[in-house]
XYZ file of C-alpha atoms in Angstrom:
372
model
C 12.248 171.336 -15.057
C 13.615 168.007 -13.764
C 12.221 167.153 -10.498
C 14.494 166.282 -7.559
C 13.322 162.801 -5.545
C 14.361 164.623 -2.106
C 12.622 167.593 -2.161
C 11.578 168.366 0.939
C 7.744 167.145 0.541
C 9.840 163.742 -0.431
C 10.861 161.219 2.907
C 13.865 159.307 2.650
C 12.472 156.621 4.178
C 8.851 155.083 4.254
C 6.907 152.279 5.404
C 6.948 149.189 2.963
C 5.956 146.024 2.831
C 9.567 144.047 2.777
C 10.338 140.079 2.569
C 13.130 138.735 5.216
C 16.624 138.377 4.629
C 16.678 134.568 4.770
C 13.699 133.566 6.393
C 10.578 133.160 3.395
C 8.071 135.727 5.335
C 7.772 139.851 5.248
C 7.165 142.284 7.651
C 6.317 146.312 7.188
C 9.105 148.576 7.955
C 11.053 151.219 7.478
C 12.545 151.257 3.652
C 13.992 153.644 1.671
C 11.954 155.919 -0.727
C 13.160 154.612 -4.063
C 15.880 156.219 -6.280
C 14.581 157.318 -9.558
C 16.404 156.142 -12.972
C 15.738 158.518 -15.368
C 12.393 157.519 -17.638
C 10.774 157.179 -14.178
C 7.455 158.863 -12.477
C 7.943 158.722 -8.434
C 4.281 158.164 -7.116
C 2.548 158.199 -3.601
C 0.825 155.743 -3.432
C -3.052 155.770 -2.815
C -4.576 151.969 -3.275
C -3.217 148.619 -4.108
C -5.064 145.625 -4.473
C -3.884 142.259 -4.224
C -3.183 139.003 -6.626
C -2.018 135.351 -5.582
C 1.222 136.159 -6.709
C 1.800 138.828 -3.744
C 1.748 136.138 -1.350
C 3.380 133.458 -3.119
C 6.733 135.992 -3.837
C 6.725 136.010 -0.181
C 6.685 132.425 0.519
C 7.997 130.593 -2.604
C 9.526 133.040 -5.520
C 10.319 136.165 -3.780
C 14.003 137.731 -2.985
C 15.365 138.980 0.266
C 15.008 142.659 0.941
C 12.776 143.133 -2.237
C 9.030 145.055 -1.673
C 6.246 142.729 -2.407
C 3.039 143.909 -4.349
C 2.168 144.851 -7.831
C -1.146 146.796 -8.290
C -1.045 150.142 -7.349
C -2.833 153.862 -8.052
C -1.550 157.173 -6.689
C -0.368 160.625 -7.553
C 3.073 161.410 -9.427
C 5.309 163.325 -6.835
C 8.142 163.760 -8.757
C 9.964 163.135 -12.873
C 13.184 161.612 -14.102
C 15.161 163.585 -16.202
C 14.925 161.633 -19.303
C 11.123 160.568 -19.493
C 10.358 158.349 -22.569
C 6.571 159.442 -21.801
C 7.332 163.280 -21.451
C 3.361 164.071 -20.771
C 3.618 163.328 -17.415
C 3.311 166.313 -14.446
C 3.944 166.703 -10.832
C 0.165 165.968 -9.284
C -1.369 163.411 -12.419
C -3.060 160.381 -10.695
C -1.521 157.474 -11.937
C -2.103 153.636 -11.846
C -0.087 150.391 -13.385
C 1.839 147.472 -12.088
C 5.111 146.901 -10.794
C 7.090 143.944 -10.528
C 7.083 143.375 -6.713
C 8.690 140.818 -4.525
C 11.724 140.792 -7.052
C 13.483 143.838 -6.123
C 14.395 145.938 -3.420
C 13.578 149.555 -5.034
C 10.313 148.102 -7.085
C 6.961 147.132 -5.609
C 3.269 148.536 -4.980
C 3.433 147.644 -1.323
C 4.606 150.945 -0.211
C 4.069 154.693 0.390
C 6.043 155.853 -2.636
C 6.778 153.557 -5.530
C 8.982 154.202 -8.759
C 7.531 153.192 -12.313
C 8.871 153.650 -15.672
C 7.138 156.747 -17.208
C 5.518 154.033 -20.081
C 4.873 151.862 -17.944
C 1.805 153.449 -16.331
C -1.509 155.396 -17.150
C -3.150 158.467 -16.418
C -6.221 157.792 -14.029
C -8.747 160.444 -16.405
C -9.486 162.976 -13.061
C -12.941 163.975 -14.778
C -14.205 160.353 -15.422
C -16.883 158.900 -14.266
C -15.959 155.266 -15.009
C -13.064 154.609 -12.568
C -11.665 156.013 -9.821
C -8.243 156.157 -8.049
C -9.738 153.412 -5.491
C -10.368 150.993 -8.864
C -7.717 151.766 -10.841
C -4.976 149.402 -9.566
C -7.416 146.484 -10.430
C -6.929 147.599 -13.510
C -2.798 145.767 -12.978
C -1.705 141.926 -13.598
C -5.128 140.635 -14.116
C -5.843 143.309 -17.127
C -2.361 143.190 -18.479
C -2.041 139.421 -18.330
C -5.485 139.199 -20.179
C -4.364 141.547 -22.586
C -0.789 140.270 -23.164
C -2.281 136.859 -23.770
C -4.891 137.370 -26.186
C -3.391 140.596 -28.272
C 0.200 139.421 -28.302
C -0.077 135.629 -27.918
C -3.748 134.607 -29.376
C -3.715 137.016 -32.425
C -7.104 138.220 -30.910
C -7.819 141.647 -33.067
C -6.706 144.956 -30.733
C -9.455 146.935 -30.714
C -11.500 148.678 -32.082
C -10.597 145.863 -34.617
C -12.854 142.565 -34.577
C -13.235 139.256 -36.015
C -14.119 138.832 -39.258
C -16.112 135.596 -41.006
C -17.759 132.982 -39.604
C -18.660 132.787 -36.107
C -15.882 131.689 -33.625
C -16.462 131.040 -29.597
C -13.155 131.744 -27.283
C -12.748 129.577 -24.057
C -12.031 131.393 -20.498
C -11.349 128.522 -18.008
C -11.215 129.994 -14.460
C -13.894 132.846 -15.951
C -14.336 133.948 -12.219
C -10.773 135.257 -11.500
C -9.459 138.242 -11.949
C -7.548 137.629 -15.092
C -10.472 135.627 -16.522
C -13.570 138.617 -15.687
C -10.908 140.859 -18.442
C -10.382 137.914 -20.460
C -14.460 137.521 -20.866
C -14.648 141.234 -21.413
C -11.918 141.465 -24.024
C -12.946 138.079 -25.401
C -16.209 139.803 -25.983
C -14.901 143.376 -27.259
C -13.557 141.168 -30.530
C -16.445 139.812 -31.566
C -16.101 135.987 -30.341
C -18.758 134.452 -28.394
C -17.126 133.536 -25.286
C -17.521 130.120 -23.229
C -16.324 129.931 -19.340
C -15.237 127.517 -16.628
C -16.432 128.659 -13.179
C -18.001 127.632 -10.171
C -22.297 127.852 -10.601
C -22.052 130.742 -7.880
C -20.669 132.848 -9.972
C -22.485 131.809 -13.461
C -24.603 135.426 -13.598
C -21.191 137.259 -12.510
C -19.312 135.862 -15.321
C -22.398 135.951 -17.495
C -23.220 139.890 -16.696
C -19.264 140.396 -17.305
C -20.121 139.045 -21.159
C -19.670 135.646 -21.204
C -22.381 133.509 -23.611
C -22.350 130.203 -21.422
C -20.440 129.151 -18.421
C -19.985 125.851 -17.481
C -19.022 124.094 -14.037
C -15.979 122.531 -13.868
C -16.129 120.420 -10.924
C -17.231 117.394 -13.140
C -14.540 117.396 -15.738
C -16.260 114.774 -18.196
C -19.046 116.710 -17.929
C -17.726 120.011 -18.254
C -15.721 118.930 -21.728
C -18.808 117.328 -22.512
C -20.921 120.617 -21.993
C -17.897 122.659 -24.039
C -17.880 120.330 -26.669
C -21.711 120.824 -27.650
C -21.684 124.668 -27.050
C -19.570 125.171 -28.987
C -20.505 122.692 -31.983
C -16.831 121.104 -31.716
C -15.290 124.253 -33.232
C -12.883 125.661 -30.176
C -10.100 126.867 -31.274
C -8.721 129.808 -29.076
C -8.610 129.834 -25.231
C -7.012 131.461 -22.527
C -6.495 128.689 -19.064
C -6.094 131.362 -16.079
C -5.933 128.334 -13.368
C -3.348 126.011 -15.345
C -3.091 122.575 -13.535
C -2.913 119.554 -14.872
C -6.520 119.159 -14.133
C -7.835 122.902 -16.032
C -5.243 122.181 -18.605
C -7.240 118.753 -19.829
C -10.521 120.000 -19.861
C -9.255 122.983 -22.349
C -7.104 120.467 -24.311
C -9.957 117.379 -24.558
C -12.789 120.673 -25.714
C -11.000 121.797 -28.321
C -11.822 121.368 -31.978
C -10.155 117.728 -33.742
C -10.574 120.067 -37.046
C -6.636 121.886 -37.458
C -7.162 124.919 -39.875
C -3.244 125.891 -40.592
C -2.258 125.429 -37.104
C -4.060 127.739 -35.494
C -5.998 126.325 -32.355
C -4.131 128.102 -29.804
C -4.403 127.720 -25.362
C -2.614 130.158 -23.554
C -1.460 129.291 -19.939
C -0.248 131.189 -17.099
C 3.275 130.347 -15.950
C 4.603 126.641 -16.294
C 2.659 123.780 -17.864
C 3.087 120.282 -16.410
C 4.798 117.817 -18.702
C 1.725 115.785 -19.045
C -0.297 118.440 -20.488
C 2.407 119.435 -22.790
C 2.249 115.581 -24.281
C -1.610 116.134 -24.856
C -1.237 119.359 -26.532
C 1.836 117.722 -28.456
C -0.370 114.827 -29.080
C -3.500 116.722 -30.472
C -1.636 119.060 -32.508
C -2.294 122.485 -30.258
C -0.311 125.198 -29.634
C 0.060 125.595 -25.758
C 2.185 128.710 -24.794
C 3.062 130.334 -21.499
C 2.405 133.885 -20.752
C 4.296 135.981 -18.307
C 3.149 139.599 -17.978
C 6.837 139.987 -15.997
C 8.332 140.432 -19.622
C 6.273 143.507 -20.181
C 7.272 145.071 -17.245
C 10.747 143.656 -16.234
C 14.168 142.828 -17.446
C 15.737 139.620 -16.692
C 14.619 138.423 -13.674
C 15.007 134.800 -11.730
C 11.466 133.116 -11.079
C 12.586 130.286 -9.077
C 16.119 129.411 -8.199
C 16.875 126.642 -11.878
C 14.323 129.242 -13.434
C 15.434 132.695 -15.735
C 13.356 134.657 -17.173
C 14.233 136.963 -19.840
C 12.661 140.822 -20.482
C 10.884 140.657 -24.044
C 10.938 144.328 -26.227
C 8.002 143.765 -27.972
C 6.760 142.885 -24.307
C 7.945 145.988 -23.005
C 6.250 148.154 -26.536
C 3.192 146.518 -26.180
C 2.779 147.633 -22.363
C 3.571 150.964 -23.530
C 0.799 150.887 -26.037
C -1.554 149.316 -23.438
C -0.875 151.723 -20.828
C -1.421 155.074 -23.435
C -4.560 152.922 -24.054
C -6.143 151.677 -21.059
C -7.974 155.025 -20.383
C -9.700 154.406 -23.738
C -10.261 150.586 -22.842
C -12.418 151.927 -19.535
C -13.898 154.862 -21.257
C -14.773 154.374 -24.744
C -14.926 150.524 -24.646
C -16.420 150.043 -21.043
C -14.053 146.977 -19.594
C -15.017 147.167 -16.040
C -12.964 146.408 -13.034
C -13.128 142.963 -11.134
C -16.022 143.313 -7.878
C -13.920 145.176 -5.015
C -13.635 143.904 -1.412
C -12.422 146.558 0.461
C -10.180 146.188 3.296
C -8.560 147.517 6.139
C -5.581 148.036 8.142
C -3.584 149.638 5.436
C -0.146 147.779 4.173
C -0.190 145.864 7.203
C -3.735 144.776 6.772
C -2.350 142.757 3.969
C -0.892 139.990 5.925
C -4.917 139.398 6.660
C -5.295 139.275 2.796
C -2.759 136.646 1.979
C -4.295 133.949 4.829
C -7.771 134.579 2.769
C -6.270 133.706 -0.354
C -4.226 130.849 0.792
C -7.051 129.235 2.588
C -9.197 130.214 -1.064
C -11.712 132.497 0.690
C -11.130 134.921 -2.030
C -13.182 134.283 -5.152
C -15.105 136.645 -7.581
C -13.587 139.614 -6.242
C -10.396 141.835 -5.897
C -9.465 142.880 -2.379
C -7.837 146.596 -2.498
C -6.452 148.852 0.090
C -6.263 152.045 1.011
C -2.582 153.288 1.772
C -3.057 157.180 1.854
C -4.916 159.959 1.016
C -3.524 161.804 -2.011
């Protein structure tokens, strides 16, 4: 039986976290519960945790009146009519991402959020490797690592593997969100896996799966160090910090050896036009990954900048979310270390000053919005 959004256990308005009309800041107000189209799940929302993006929609890419936030775990309150995912039922704990800080009906900051039905996953309620607490980390840094090596890096989807001779995968930024799955999944495929991170963090990344890490503070050193792990044979890497700076030392490690074209570095939004000569220059493939595609139509990243929904985006994400339960259960990719912290959606504002003044590192900072 389709499920009405205002039953009477259903508000018509809740508190959100919203961005300004003109001015680039956000505040949490009152918003209005959002609307369901029909292949969406309407879920209270339990825990979000928080990515660099959250605060940068707010001050550089975001749109008036839109909901910030992205990562999100909760309980389905209520069914579209017309579910592409028809499994779902009124009380399943759910979890995914959401494109927030685009639109004024989408994003995780919120008491109720609305999520296309294949767009999310079932949080398993007897498991005893995640809980509703880690399951939003389990949002862009898991789906970006996954987009970039299954769909851009021709990494095997598992259970598949390598096959052949061995092969060592490159994780600059190894420490950050996106990098701890990238190491993980890296890992799951068979490749022996080499990362950039700060020597704080060298057993983290290491106990996460990586085979060496090396500092990158020292970037002659650090290409230097790459270079003789890996015997001069790089030829697949994933740069989750993608400056001018991280985009060298992946481009000056990899292999001089081109086997059919196939040395690969995937990068996380733009890449500056002087690392694009260098990749040009040495013959390697240097592509852009935007985990928006998967979960978005078109949408505007900056004001000269459009971005365009992808299908085989959006089928993948299907696939991933059907299998990320399997990913945490059978395959045992862990969550990034949790910082837990307080004050709700409005102890979020806190959250964003950490990461701007980059007192966040290692770790995921989540938040409780309700009980469930």
């Amino acid at each position: 039986m389709v499920q009405h959004i205002h039953a009477p256990h259903i508000p018509k308005f809740m508190q959100a976290l919203v961005l300004h009309d003109t001015e680039k800041k956000a505040d949490v107000k009152d918003h209005p519960v959002p609307e369901l189209q029909d292949n969406d799940i309407l879920v209270k929302v339990a825990y979000v945790a928080q990515n660099p993006t959250d605060w940068k929609h707010v001050e550089f890419w975001g749109k008036p009146k839109a909901t910030d936030g992205c990562d999100f775990s909760g309980k389905v309150v209520a069914l579209g009519k017309n579910l592409k995912d028809d499994s779902w039922q009124i009380g399943d704990l759910a979890a995914g991402i959401v494109h927030g800080g685009q639109f004024p009906d989408r994003g995780a900051f919120a008491e109720f959020l609305r999520v296309p039905s294949d767009a999310a996953w079932k949080v398993p309620t007897s498991s005893s490797k995640v809980t509703l607490r880690e399951a939003p980390v389990y949002g862009i840094g898991f789906g970006t690592a996954c987009q970039a090596l299954y769909q851009r890096l021709d990494v095997p989807y598992p259970p598949a593997k390598i096959s052949g001779e061995e092969e060592w995968f490159l994780v600059y930024g190894g420490s950050t969100s996106v990098g701890l799955f990238a190491v993980q999944l890296a890992k799951l495929a068979g490749y022996k896996v080499i990362a950039t991170c700060s020597p704080r963090n060298f057993d983290l990344v290491k106990e996460y799966g990586a085979d060496v890490c090396v500092d990158y503070h020292d970037s002659i050193k650090a290409i230097r160090e790459i270079r003789t792990a890996t015997d001069f044979n790089l030829r697949r890497g994933l740069d989750t910090i993608s400056e001018k700076l991280s985009l060298r030392i992946c481009l000056e490690s990899f292999s001089d050896n081109d086997r059919n074209g196939d040395r690969k570095i995937q990068i996380l939004l733009l890449a500056p036009e002087e690392s694009k000569m260098l990749a040009s220059q040495r013959g390697i493939q240097l592509e852009t990954n935007w985990v928006y595609t998967c979960i978005s139509d078109t949408f505007h990243f900056v004001d000269d900048i459009t971005v365009e929904g992808i299908p085989s985006d959006r089928e993948f994400y299907a696939k991933l979310s059907k299998d990320t339960p399997t990913f945490i259960e059978e395959y045992g990719i862990r969550p990034n270390p949790i910082k837990d912290m307080h004050g709700g959606l409005k102890g979020i504002f806190e959250g964003f000053e950490l990461m701007k003044q980059g007192k966040v590192s290692a770790s995921k900072l989540v938040y409780k919005v309700a009980d469930v």
